[in-house]
C-alpha cells in the first residue's frame, strides 16, 4: 500500500500535458487553456484619456486659483480632439475621452464653475491629475497573457481590449466515465430492495466539466467480465483518461485489475494509505491513463479531488496544476484512526480576516454523501495522528 505522497508522485509523473492545439474565436474561448503566450500590438490605454468628467487644462495655468480659462471645445468619449490648448485655455472633457494636445491635467467638474464659454477653476489640480496615460497599463508587443492559464471572464476582457480575436488553445481532454455493479440503477430507475442509485457518474462528470474537459459517459456496466472488458476497451479508444468506479477492491466480482492487465495495461498503483479511498487502481496505456476508483460515493469524490483532478489539470496544459494545500485553523476537533492519511470534508470560510476550516456535521462514512453538500475543502489528518484539537492549524485541500 503506497503512501499518498508516493502515489501522487507516481500518478503525476505518468501524465504528460497534451500538446495538440486548436484555434478558437474569442467568443468561444471561455474555459479554454491558452496554449501560446499572447502579445498585442496596442498600448493600453490606447491614448491619453481623462479619468473624470471635468476640464482638460495646462497645469501651469491652474497653479494659482481661482483662475478663469476660455473653453475652446467639448470632447465627449469616442470623439477625437480637434484643437490644441494654448495658454489660458481649457477643454470640456468627459470620462474616457482623449486628452487634447497641450493639456496635461484634468480638473474635476465639482471644482469648477462654468460661465458661458469660460470656466472658473476653483481648486488646483496636480500635473497629470486624472489623466490615464497611453501605455500606462500595458505597452504594445510586451507579454500580455502567458500560456497555461484558463481563460475566464477577466482574461476575456483583457483579450477583447487587446483585439485578440483568434487564440491558440489546447485540445480539451476527453474523460470516459462509467460505474460498475449489478446493484446500480440510474436516477430515473425504479428502486428495488438491495439496489443503489448511481451518483458517481454525475459527480465525476461535474468535476470534469468544471475543469473544462469533456466527459464521455458510458453508463452502468454490470459485474460481467465480458461486458466489463468490452467497456474498458471501448473507453481506452475514446478518451485520454478513464474513470471507473467500483470493482477495484478484493471481492469476488472485482475484476478491474485483472482485466486491465489482460488489455495490456501497466498497473502502477493498487492501493493507497488514505481514508476514504484506499482501493485505487492506476494503470498506464500507450495513449490513456486509467483510474479505477472505489465505488463508495465519498471515496470516489475524494479520489477525484486528491488524485484525478490534478492529473487532469496537468494533462490539460495548465501551468498551475498541483493540488492547492494550505494551513488554516480548524473550528472543530478532528479525529482519525491514525493508520491512514484521513480526509474530513467541510467548508473553508473567512472568519475575521482569516480562513478557518469547519468540519461537516454527521457521519464521515465513505458511503454517506449527504453531508458532502457545500463541501469546498478537505482537512487532512496525517498518518500517526488521532486527534487535532479545535483551534490548531490543519493542512487543508481546497476543492
CSV table of C-alpha atoms in Angstrom, one decimal:
chain,number,residue,atom,x,y,z
A,1,UNK,CA,0.0,0.0,0.0
A,2,UNK,CA,1.5,3.3,-1.1
A,3,UNK,CA,1.6,6.5,0.9
A,4,UNK,CA,-0.4,9.4,-0.5
A,5,UNK,CA,2.9,11.2,-1.3
A,6,UNK,CA,4.3,8.2,-3.2
A,7,UNK,CA,1.0,7.6,-5.0
A,8,UNK,CA,0.6,11.2,-6.2
A,9,UNK,CA,4.3,11.3,-7.4
A,10,UNK,CA,3.7,8.2,-9.5
A,11,UNK,CA,0.4,9.4,-10.9
A,12,UNK,CA,1.7,12.9,-11.7
A,13,UNK,CA,4.8,11.6,-13.4
A,14,UNK,CA,2.7,9.4,-15.7
A,15,UNK,CA,0.8,12.5,-17.0
A,16,UNK,CA,2.3,14.5,-19.9
A,17,UNK,CA,0.5,17.6,-21.0
A,18,UNK,CA,-1.4,17.5,-24.2
A,19,UNK,CA,0.4,19.3,-27.0
A,20,UNK,CA,-2.4,19.3,-29.5
A,21,UNK,CA,-3.8,22.8,-30.1
A,22,UNK,CA,-6.6,24.4,-32.0
A,23,UNK,CA,-7.6,27.9,-32.9
A,24,UNK,CA,-10.8,29.3,-31.4
A,25,UNK,CA,-12.6,32.6,-31.7
A,26,UNK,CA,-12.6,34.9,-28.7
A,27,UNK,CA,-16.3,34.3,-28.1
A,28,UNK,CA,-15.6,30.5,-27.9
A,29,UNK,CA,-12.6,30.8,-25.6
A,30,UNK,CA,-14.3,30.7,-22.2
A,31,UNK,CA,-12.8,27.9,-20.0
A,32,UNK,CA,-10.1,27.0,-22.5
A,33,UNK,CA,-6.4,26.7,-21.7
A,34,UNK,CA,-4.2,29.2,-23.5
A,35,UNK,CA,-1.5,27.2,-25.5
A,36,UNK,CA,0.7,30.1,-26.6
A,37,UNK,CA,1.7,33.4,-24.9
A,38,UNK,CA,-0.3,36.4,-26.1
A,39,UNK,CA,1.0,39.8,-27.1
A,40,UNK,CA,-0.8,42.8,-28.5
A,41,UNK,CA,0.3,45.5,-30.9
A,42,UNK,CA,-1.8,48.0,-28.9
A,43,UNK,CA,-0.9,50.1,-25.9
A,44,UNK,CA,-3.4,50.3,-23.1
A,45,UNK,CA,-4.8,52.8,-22.6
A,46,UNK,CA,-4.7,53.3,-26.3
A,47,UNK,CA,-4.1,57.0,-25.8
A,48,UNK,CA,-4.0,59.6,-23.1
A,49,UNK,CA,-7.6,60.0,-21.7
A,50,UNK,CA,-9.5,61.5,-18.9
A,51,UNK,CA,-10.4,59.6,-15.8
A,52,UNK,CA,-13.0,62.2,-14.8
A,53,UNK,CA,-15.8,64.4,-16.1
A,54,UNK,CA,-14.3,67.9,-15.9
A,55,UNK,CA,-11.9,70.2,-17.8
A,56,UNK,CA,-8.6,69.4,-19.5
A,57,UNK,CA,-6.1,72.1,-18.7
A,58,UNK,CA,-2.5,73.1,-18.7
A,59,UNK,CA,-1.1,72.6,-15.2
A,60,UNK,CA,0.8,75.8,-15.5
A,61,UNK,CA,-2.5,77.7,-15.9
A,62,UNK,CA,-4.0,76.3,-12.7
A,63,UNK,CA,-1.1,76.6,-10.3
A,64,UNK,CA,-2.8,79.5,-8.6
A,65,UNK,CA,-6.6,79.6,-8.2
A,66,UNK,CA,-9.1,80.8,-8.7
A,67,UNK,CA,-8.4,81.3,-12.4
A,68,UNK,CA,-10.7,81.8,-15.4
A,69,UNK,CA,-10.0,79.9,-18.6
A,70,UNK,CA,-11.5,80.0,-22.0
A,71,UNK,CA,-13.4,76.8,-23.1
A,72,UNK,CA,-12.3,76.1,-26.7
A,73,UNK,CA,-14.0,72.8,-27.3
A,74,UNK,CA,-16.0,69.9,-25.8
A,75,UNK,CA,-14.6,66.4,-26.1
A,76,UNK,CA,-17.1,63.5,-25.4
A,77,UNK,CA,-15.8,59.9,-25.2
A,78,UNK,CA,-15.2,58.5,-28.6
A,79,UNK,CA,-14.6,61.8,-30.3
A,80,UNK,CA,-11.1,62.9,-31.3
A,81,UNK,CA,-10.0,66.4,-30.1
A,82,UNK,CA,-9.8,69.0,-32.8
A,83,UNK,CA,-7.8,71.7,-31.1
A,84,UNK,CA,-4.6,72.3,-29.1
A,85,UNK,CA,-4.7,74.1,-25.8
A,86,UNK,CA,-2.9,77.4,-25.6
A,87,UNK,CA,-2.1,79.5,-22.5
A,88,UNK,CA,-5.4,80.3,-20.7
A,89,UNK,CA,-7.5,77.7,-22.4
A,90,UNK,CA,-9.4,74.6,-21.3
A,91,UNK,CA,-11.5,71.9,-23.0
A,92,UNK,CA,-14.7,70.4,-21.5
A,93,UNK,CA,-13.9,66.7,-21.3
A,94,UNK,CA,-15.8,63.5,-20.2
A,95,UNK,CA,-14.6,60.3,-18.7
A,96,UNK,CA,-12.7,58.2,-21.2
A,97,UNK,CA,-12.3,61.0,-23.7
A,98,UNK,CA,-9.0,61.6,-25.5
A,99,UNK,CA,-6.9,64.3,-23.9
A,100,UNK,CA,-6.3,67.3,-26.3
A,101,UNK,CA,-2.8,68.3,-27.3
A,102,UNK,CA,-1.3,70.8,-24.8
A,103,UNK,CA,-3.3,69.5,-21.8
A,104,UNK,CA,-1.5,67.7,-19.0
A,105,UNK,CA,-4.1,67.6,-16.2
A,106,UNK,CA,-7.9,67.4,-15.6
A,107,UNK,CA,-9.8,69.4,-13.1
A,108,UNK,CA,-12.9,67.6,-12.0
A,109,UNK,CA,-16.2,69.4,-12.7
A,110,UNK,CA,-17.0,69.6,-8.9
A,111,UNK,CA,-14.1,72.0,-8.5
A,112,UNK,CA,-15.2,74.4,-11.3
A,113,UNK,CA,-17.9,76.9,-12.2
A,114,UNK,CA,-18.9,77.5,-15.7
A,115,UNK,CA,-20.0,80.9,-17.1
A,116,UNK,CA,-20.8,80.8,-20.8
A,117,UNK,CA,-17.7,79.9,-22.7
A,118,UNK,CA,-15.5,80.4,-19.7
A,119,UNK,CA,-14.7,78.1,-16.7
A,120,UNK,CA,-13.6,79.3,-13.3
A,121,UNK,CA,-11.2,76.8,-11.8
A,122,UNK,CA,-11.7,76.9,-8.0
A,123,UNK,CA,-9.3,74.3,-6.9
A,124,UNK,CA,-5.9,73.5,-8.3
A,125,UNK,CA,-5.1,70.1,-9.9
A,126,UNK,CA,-1.6,68.5,-9.9
A,127,UNK,CA,0.3,67.8,-13.1
A,128,UNK,CA,-1.0,64.6,-14.6
A,129,UNK,CA,-4.1,64.5,-12.3
A,130,UNK,CA,-6.9,62.4,-13.5
A,131,UNK,CA,-5.1,61.5,-16.7
A,132,UNK,CA,-4.7,57.9,-17.8
A,133,UNK,CA,-1.6,57.9,-19.9
A,134,UNK,CA,-1.1,55.9,-23.1
A,135,UNK,CA,0.6,52.6,-22.3
A,136,UNK,CA,0.4,53.1,-18.5
A,137,UNK,CA,-1.3,49.7,-18.0
A,138,UNK,CA,0.3,47.7,-20.9
A,139,UNK,CA,2.9,48.5,-23.5
A,140,UNK,CA,2.5,47.2,-27.0
A,141,UNK,CA,4.3,44.0,-28.0
A,142,UNK,CA,5.3,43.0,-24.4
A,143,UNK,CA,3.9,39.8,-22.8
A,144,UNK,CA,0.2,40.1,-22.1
A,145,UNK,CA,-1.0,36.7,-21.0
A,146,UNK,CA,1.1,33.6,-20.5
A,147,UNK,CA,0.5,30.1,-21.8
A,148,UNK,CA,-1.1,27.6,-19.4
A,149,UNK,CA,-3.8,29.7,-17.9
A,150,UNK,CA,-7.5,29.2,-18.0
A,151,UNK,CA,-9.4,31.9,-20.0
A,152,UNK,CA,-12.1,33.2,-17.7
A,153,UNK,CA,-14.1,36.5,-17.6
A,154,UNK,CA,-11.1,38.7,-16.7
A,155,UNK,CA,-8.9,37.2,-19.4
A,156,UNK,CA,-11.7,37.5,-21.9
A,157,UNK,CA,-11.9,41.2,-21.1
A,158,UNK,CA,-8.1,41.6,-21.5
A,159,UNK,CA,-8.1,39.8,-24.8
A,160,UNK,CA,-11.1,41.7,-26.2
A,161,UNK,CA,-9.5,45.0,-25.2
A,162,UNK,CA,-6.3,44.0,-26.9
A,163,UNK,CA,-8.3,43.0,-30.0
A,164,UNK,CA,-7.0,39.4,-29.8
A,165,UNK,CA,-9.9,37.7,-31.6
A,166,UNK,CA,-8.2,34.4,-32.5
A,167,UNK,CA,-6.5,32.3,-29.9
A,168,UNK,CA,-4.4,29.1,-29.8
A,169,UNK,CA,-5.7,26.8,-27.0
A,170,UNK,CA,-5.0,23.2,-26.0
A,171,UNK,CA,-7.4,20.5,-27.1
A,172,UNK,CA,-9.8,19.6,-24.3
A,173,UNK,CA,-9.0,16.2,-22.7
A,174,UNK,CA,-11.7,13.6,-23.0
A,175,UNK,CA,-12.6,11.6,-19.9
A,176,UNK,CA,-14.6,8.4,-20.2
A,177,UNK,CA,-16.7,7.6,-17.1
A,178,UNK,CA,-18.6,4.5,-16.1
A,179,UNK,CA,-19.8,2.8,-13.0
A,180,UNK,CA,-19.7,-0.9,-12.3
A,181,UNK,CA,-22.0,-3.1,-10.3
A,182,UNK,CA,-25.2,-5.2,-10.7
A,183,UNK,CA,-26.7,-3.3,-7.8
A,184,UNK,CA,-26.6,0.1,-9.6
A,185,UNK,CA,-29.5,1.8,-11.3
A,186,UNK,CA,-29.8,5.3,-12.9
A,187,UNK,CA,-31.6,8.1,-11.0
A,188,UNK,CA,-34.6,7.6,-13.3
A,189,UNK,CA,-34.9,3.9,-12.4
A,190,UNK,CA,-37.4,2.3,-10.0
A,191,UNK,CA,-35.5,1.4,-6.8
A,192,UNK,CA,-35.8,-2.2,-5.7
A,193,UNK,CA,-34.6,-3.7,-2.4
A,194,UNK,CA,-30.8,-4.0,-2.4
A,195,UNK,CA,-30.3,-1.6,-5.3
A,196,UNK,CA,-28.3,1.7,-5.2
A,197,UNK,CA,-28.8,4.8,-7.3
A,198,UNK,CA,-25.6,5.6,-9.2
A,199,UNK,CA,-24.4,9.1,-8.1
A,200,UNK,CA,-20.8,8.7,-9.1
A,201,UNK,CA,-21.1,9.3,-12.8
A,202,UNK,CA,-22.8,12.6,-12.1
A,203,UNK,CA,-20.3,13.8,-9.5
A,204,UNK,CA,-17.3,12.8,-11.6
A,205,UNK,CA,-18.7,14.3,-14.8
A,206,UNK,CA,-19.3,17.5,-12.9
A,207,UNK,CA,-15.7,17.6,-11.8
A,208,UNK,CA,-14.6,17.0,-15.4
A,209,UNK,CA,-16.9,19.7,-16.8
A,210,UNK,CA,-15.8,22.2,-14.1
A,211,UNK,CA,-12.3,21.8,-15.4
A,212,UNK,CA,-13.3,22.4,-19.0
A,213,UNK,CA,-12.6,18.8,-20.1
A,214,UNK,CA,-15.1,16.7,-21.9
A,215,UNK,CA,-16.8,13.9,-20.0
A,216,UNK,CA,-17.7,10.8,-22.1
A,217,UNK,CA,-20.4,8.9,-20.0
A,218,UNK,CA,-20.6,5.2,-20.7
A,219,UNK,CA,-23.3,4.3,-18.2
A,220,UNK,CA,-23.5,1.4,-15.8
A,221,UNK,CA,-21.7,-1.8,-16.5
A,222,UNK,CA,-22.8,-5.0,-14.8
A,223,UNK,CA,-20.5,-7.3,-12.9
A,224,UNK,CA,-19.9,-9.4,-16.0
A,225,UNK,CA,-16.3,-10.0,-17.2
A,226,UNK,CA,-17.1,-9.9,-20.9
A,227,UNK,CA,-19.2,-6.7,-20.7
A,228,UNK,CA,-16.7,-5.0,-18.4
A,229,UNK,CA,-13.8,-5.9,-20.6
A,230,UNK,CA,-15.6,-4.5,-23.6
A,231,UNK,CA,-16.4,-1.3,-21.8
A,232,UNK,CA,-12.8,-0.8,-20.7
A,233,UNK,CA,-11.6,-1.5,-24.3
A,234,UNK,CA,-14.1,1.0,-25.7
A,235,UNK,CA,-13.2,3.6,-23.1
A,236,UNK,CA,-9.4,3.3,-23.9
A,237,UNK,CA,-10.1,4.1,-27.5
A,238,UNK,CA,-12.4,7.1,-26.8
A,239,UNK,CA,-10.6,9.0,-24.0
A,240,UNK,CA,-7.4,10.4,-22.6
A,241,UNK,CA,-8.3,9.4,-19.1
A,242,UNK,CA,-10.7,6.7,-17.9
A,243,UNK,CA,-12.6,6.9,-14.6
A,244,UNK,CA,-14.4,3.8,-13.5
A,245,UNK,CA,-16.0,3.4,-10.1
A,246,UNK,CA,-16.3,0.1,-8.3
A,247,UNK,CA,-14.7,-3.3,-8.9
A,248,UNK,CA,-11.3,-2.4,-7.5
A,249,UNK,CA,-11.5,-4.0,-4.1
A,250,UNK,CA,-10.9,-7.7,-3.3
A,251,UNK,CA,-14.4,-9.0,-3.7
A,252,UNK,CA,-15.4,-12.0,-5.9
A,253,UNK,CA,-16.8,-9.6,-8.5
A,254,UNK,CA,-14.0,-7.1,-8.6
A,255,UNK,CA,-12.5,-7.8,-12.0
A,256,UNK,CA,-11.0,-4.4,-12.9
A,257,UNK,CA,-7.3,-5.1,-12.2
A,258,UNK,CA,-7.1,-8.4,-14.0
A,259,UNK,CA,-8.9,-7.0,-17.0
A,260,UNK,CA,-6.6,-4.1,-17.2
A,261,UNK,CA,-3.6,-6.5,-17.3
A,262,UNK,CA,-5.3,-8.6,-20.0
A,263,UNK,CA,-5.8,-5.5,-22.1
A,264,UNK,CA,-2.1,-4.6,-21.9
A,265,UNK,CA,-2.2,-2.0,-19.1
A,266,UNK,CA,0.8,-1.5,-16.8
A,267,UNK,CA,-0.5,-1.1,-13.3
A,268,UNK,CA,1.4,1.4,-11.2
A,269,UNK,CA,-0.9,1.9,-8.2
A,270,UNK,CA,-3.1,-0.7,-6.5
A,271,UNK,CA,-4.0,0.8,-3.1
A,272,UNK,CA,-3.1,4.0,-1.1
A,273,UNK,CA,-2.9,4.6,2.6
A,274,UNK,CA,-5.8,7.1,2.5
A,275,UNK,CA,-9.2,7.2,4.1
A,276,UNK,CA,-11.6,7.3,2.3
A,277,UNK,CA,-10.3,5.9,-1.0
A,278,UNK,CA,-7.9,3.1,-0.1
A,279,UNK,CA,-8.6,0.8,-3.1
A,280,UNK,CA,-7.2,2.9,-6.0
A,281,UNK,CA,-6.0,1.3,-9.2
A,282,UNK,CA,-4.0,3.4,-11.7
A,283,UNK,CA,-2.9,1.8,-15.0
A,284,UNK,CA,-0.9,3.2,-17.9
A,285,UNK,CA,-1.8,2.5,-21.5
A,286,UNK,CA,0.0,4.0,-24.6
A,287,UNK,CA,-2.4,6.9,-25.0
A,288,UNK,CA,-4.5,6.7,-21.9
A,289,UNK,CA,-4.4,6.7,-18.1
A,290,UNK,CA,-6.9,4.6,-16.3
A,291,UNK,CA,-8.2,5.3,-12.8
A,292,UNK,CA,-10.1,2.6,-11.1
A,293,UNK,CA,-11.8,4.4,-8.2
A,294,UNK,CA,-13.7,3.0,-5.2
A,295,UNK,CA,-17.5,2.8,-5.6
A,296,UNK,CA,-18.4,4.4,-2.3
A,297,UNK,CA,-19.6,7.9,-3.3
A,298,UNK,CA,-17.4,9.8,-0.8
A,299,UNK,CA,-14.4,7.7,-1.7
A,300,UNK,CA,-15.0,8.4,-5.4
A,301,UNK,CA,-15.1,12.1,-4.9
A,302,UNK,CA,-12.1,12.2,-2.5
A,303,UNK,CA,-10.0,10.2,-5.0
A,304,UNK,CA,-11.2,12.6,-7.7
A,305,UNK,CA,-10.2,15.7,-5.8
A,306,UNK,CA,-6.9,14.3,-4.5
A,307,UNK,CA,-5.5,12.5,-7.5
A,308,UNK,CA,-7.6,12.7,-10.6
A,309,UNK,CA,-8.2,16.5,-10.9
A,310,UNK,CA,-4.5,17.5,-10.5
A,311,UNK,CA,-3.6,14.9,-13.1
A,312,UNK,CA,-6.3,16.2,-15.4
A,313,UNK,CA,-5.2,19.8,-14.9
A,314,UNK,CA,-1.6,18.8,-15.9
A,315,UNK,CA,-2.9,16.9,-18.9
A,316,UNK,CA,-4.9,19.9,-19.9
A,317,UNK,CA,-1.8,22.0,-20.1
A,318,UNK,CA,-2.5,24.2,-17.0
A,319,UNK,CA,0.6,25.9,-15.6
A,320,UNK,CA,-0.7,25.7,-12.0
A,321,UNK,CA,-1.9,22.2,-11.8
A,322,UNK,CA,-0.8,20.9,-8.4
A,323,UNK,CA,-3.2,20.4,-5.5
A,324,UNK,CA,-3.8,23.6,-3.5
A,325,UNK,CA,-2.9,22.8,0.1
A,326,UNK,CA,-2.9,25.5,2.8
A,327,UNK,CA,-2.7,25.6,6.6
A,328,UNK,CA,-5.6,27.1,8.5
A,329,UNK,CA,-7.1,26.8,12.0
A,330,UNK,CA,-9.8,24.2,12.5
A,331,UNK,CA,-13.0,25.3,14.2
A,332,UNK,CA,-13.7,21.8,15.4
A,333,UNK,CA,-11.8,19.0,16.8
A,334,UNK,CA,-10.7,16.5,14.1
A,335,UNK,CA,-10.3,12.8,14.8
A,336,UNK,CA,-9.0,9.9,12.8
A,337,UNK,CA,-7.8,6.3,13.2
A,338,UNK,CA,-4.1,7.3,12.7
A,339,UNK,CA,-3.2,4.4,10.4
A,340,UNK,CA,-4.0,6.1,7.1
A,341,UNK,CA,-3.9,9.7,5.9
A,342,UNK,CA,-7.5,10.8,6.6
A,343,UNK,CA,-9.6,13.3,4.7
A,344,UNK,CA,-12.5,15.0,6.5
A,345,UNK,CA,-14.8,17.1,4.4
A,346,UNK,CA,-16.2,20.5,5.3
A,347,UNK,CA,-16.0,24.2,4.5
A,348,UNK,CA,-13.3,26.8,4.3
A,349,UNK,CA,-14.7,30.1,5.5
A,350,UNK,CA,-13.3,33.6,6.1
A,351,UNK,CA,-13.7,34.4,9.8
A,352,UNK,CA,-12.5,37.9,10.9
A,353,UNK,CA,-10.0,38.2,8.1
A,354,UNK,CA,-8.6,34.6,8.5
A,355,UNK,CA,-9.6,31.3,6.9
A,356,UNK,CA,-11.0,28.7,9.1
A,357,UNK,CA,-12.0,25.1,8.4
A,358,UNK,CA,-15.3,23.8,9.7
A,359,UNK,CA,-15.9,20.1,9.5
A,360,UNK,CA,-19.2,18.8,8.1
A,361,UNK,CA,-21.6,17.5,10.8
A,362,UNK,CA,-22.8,14.0,10.8
A,363,UNK,CA,-21.2,10.7,9.9
A,364,UNK,CA,-17.9,10.8,8.0
A,365,UNK,CA,-18.6,7.4,6.4
A,366,UNK,CA,-17.4,6.7,2.8
A,367,UNK,CA,-21.0,5.8,2.0
A,368,UNK,CA,-22.6,8.9,3.4
A,369,UNK,CA,-22.7,11.5,0.7
A,370,UNK,CA,-25.5,13.6,2.2
A,371,UNK,CA,-23.2,15.8,4.3
A,372,UNK,CA,-20.9,16.4,1.3
A,373,UNK,CA,-23.3,19.2,0.2
A,374,UNK,CA,-21.5,22.5,0.5
A,375,UNK,CA,-18.0,21.0,0.7
A,376,UNK,CA,-15.2,23.2,-0.6
A,377,UNK,CA,-12.3,21.8,1.4
A,378,UNK,CA,-10.9,18.6,2.9
A,379,UNK,CA,-8.9,18.7,6.1
A,380,UNK,CA,-6.0,16.2,6.2
A,381,UNK,CA,-5.2,14.3,9.3
A,382,UNK,CA,-1.7,12.8,8.9
A,383,UNK,CA,-0.8,9.2,9.5
A,384,UNK,CA,0.0,8.6,13.1
A,385,UNK,CA,-2.2,11.4,14.3
A,386,UNK,CA,-5.5,10.5,16.1
A,387,UNK,CA,-6.7,14.0,17.0
A,388,UNK,CA,-6.2,17.6,16.0
A,389,UNK,CA,-7.7,19.9,18.7
A,390,UNK,CA,-10.0,22.8,17.8
A,391,UNK,CA,-8.0,26.0,17.1
A,392,UNK,CA,-4.9,24.2,15.9
A,393,UNK,CA,-3.8,24.6,12.3
A,394,UNK,CA,-4.5,21.8,9.9
A,395,UNK,CA,-3.5,21.1,6.3
A,396,UNK,CA,-6.5,21.7,4.0
A,397,UNK,CA,-7.0,20.8,0.4
A,398,UNK,CA,-9.2,23.3,-1.5
A,399,UNK,CA,-11.7,21.5,-3.7
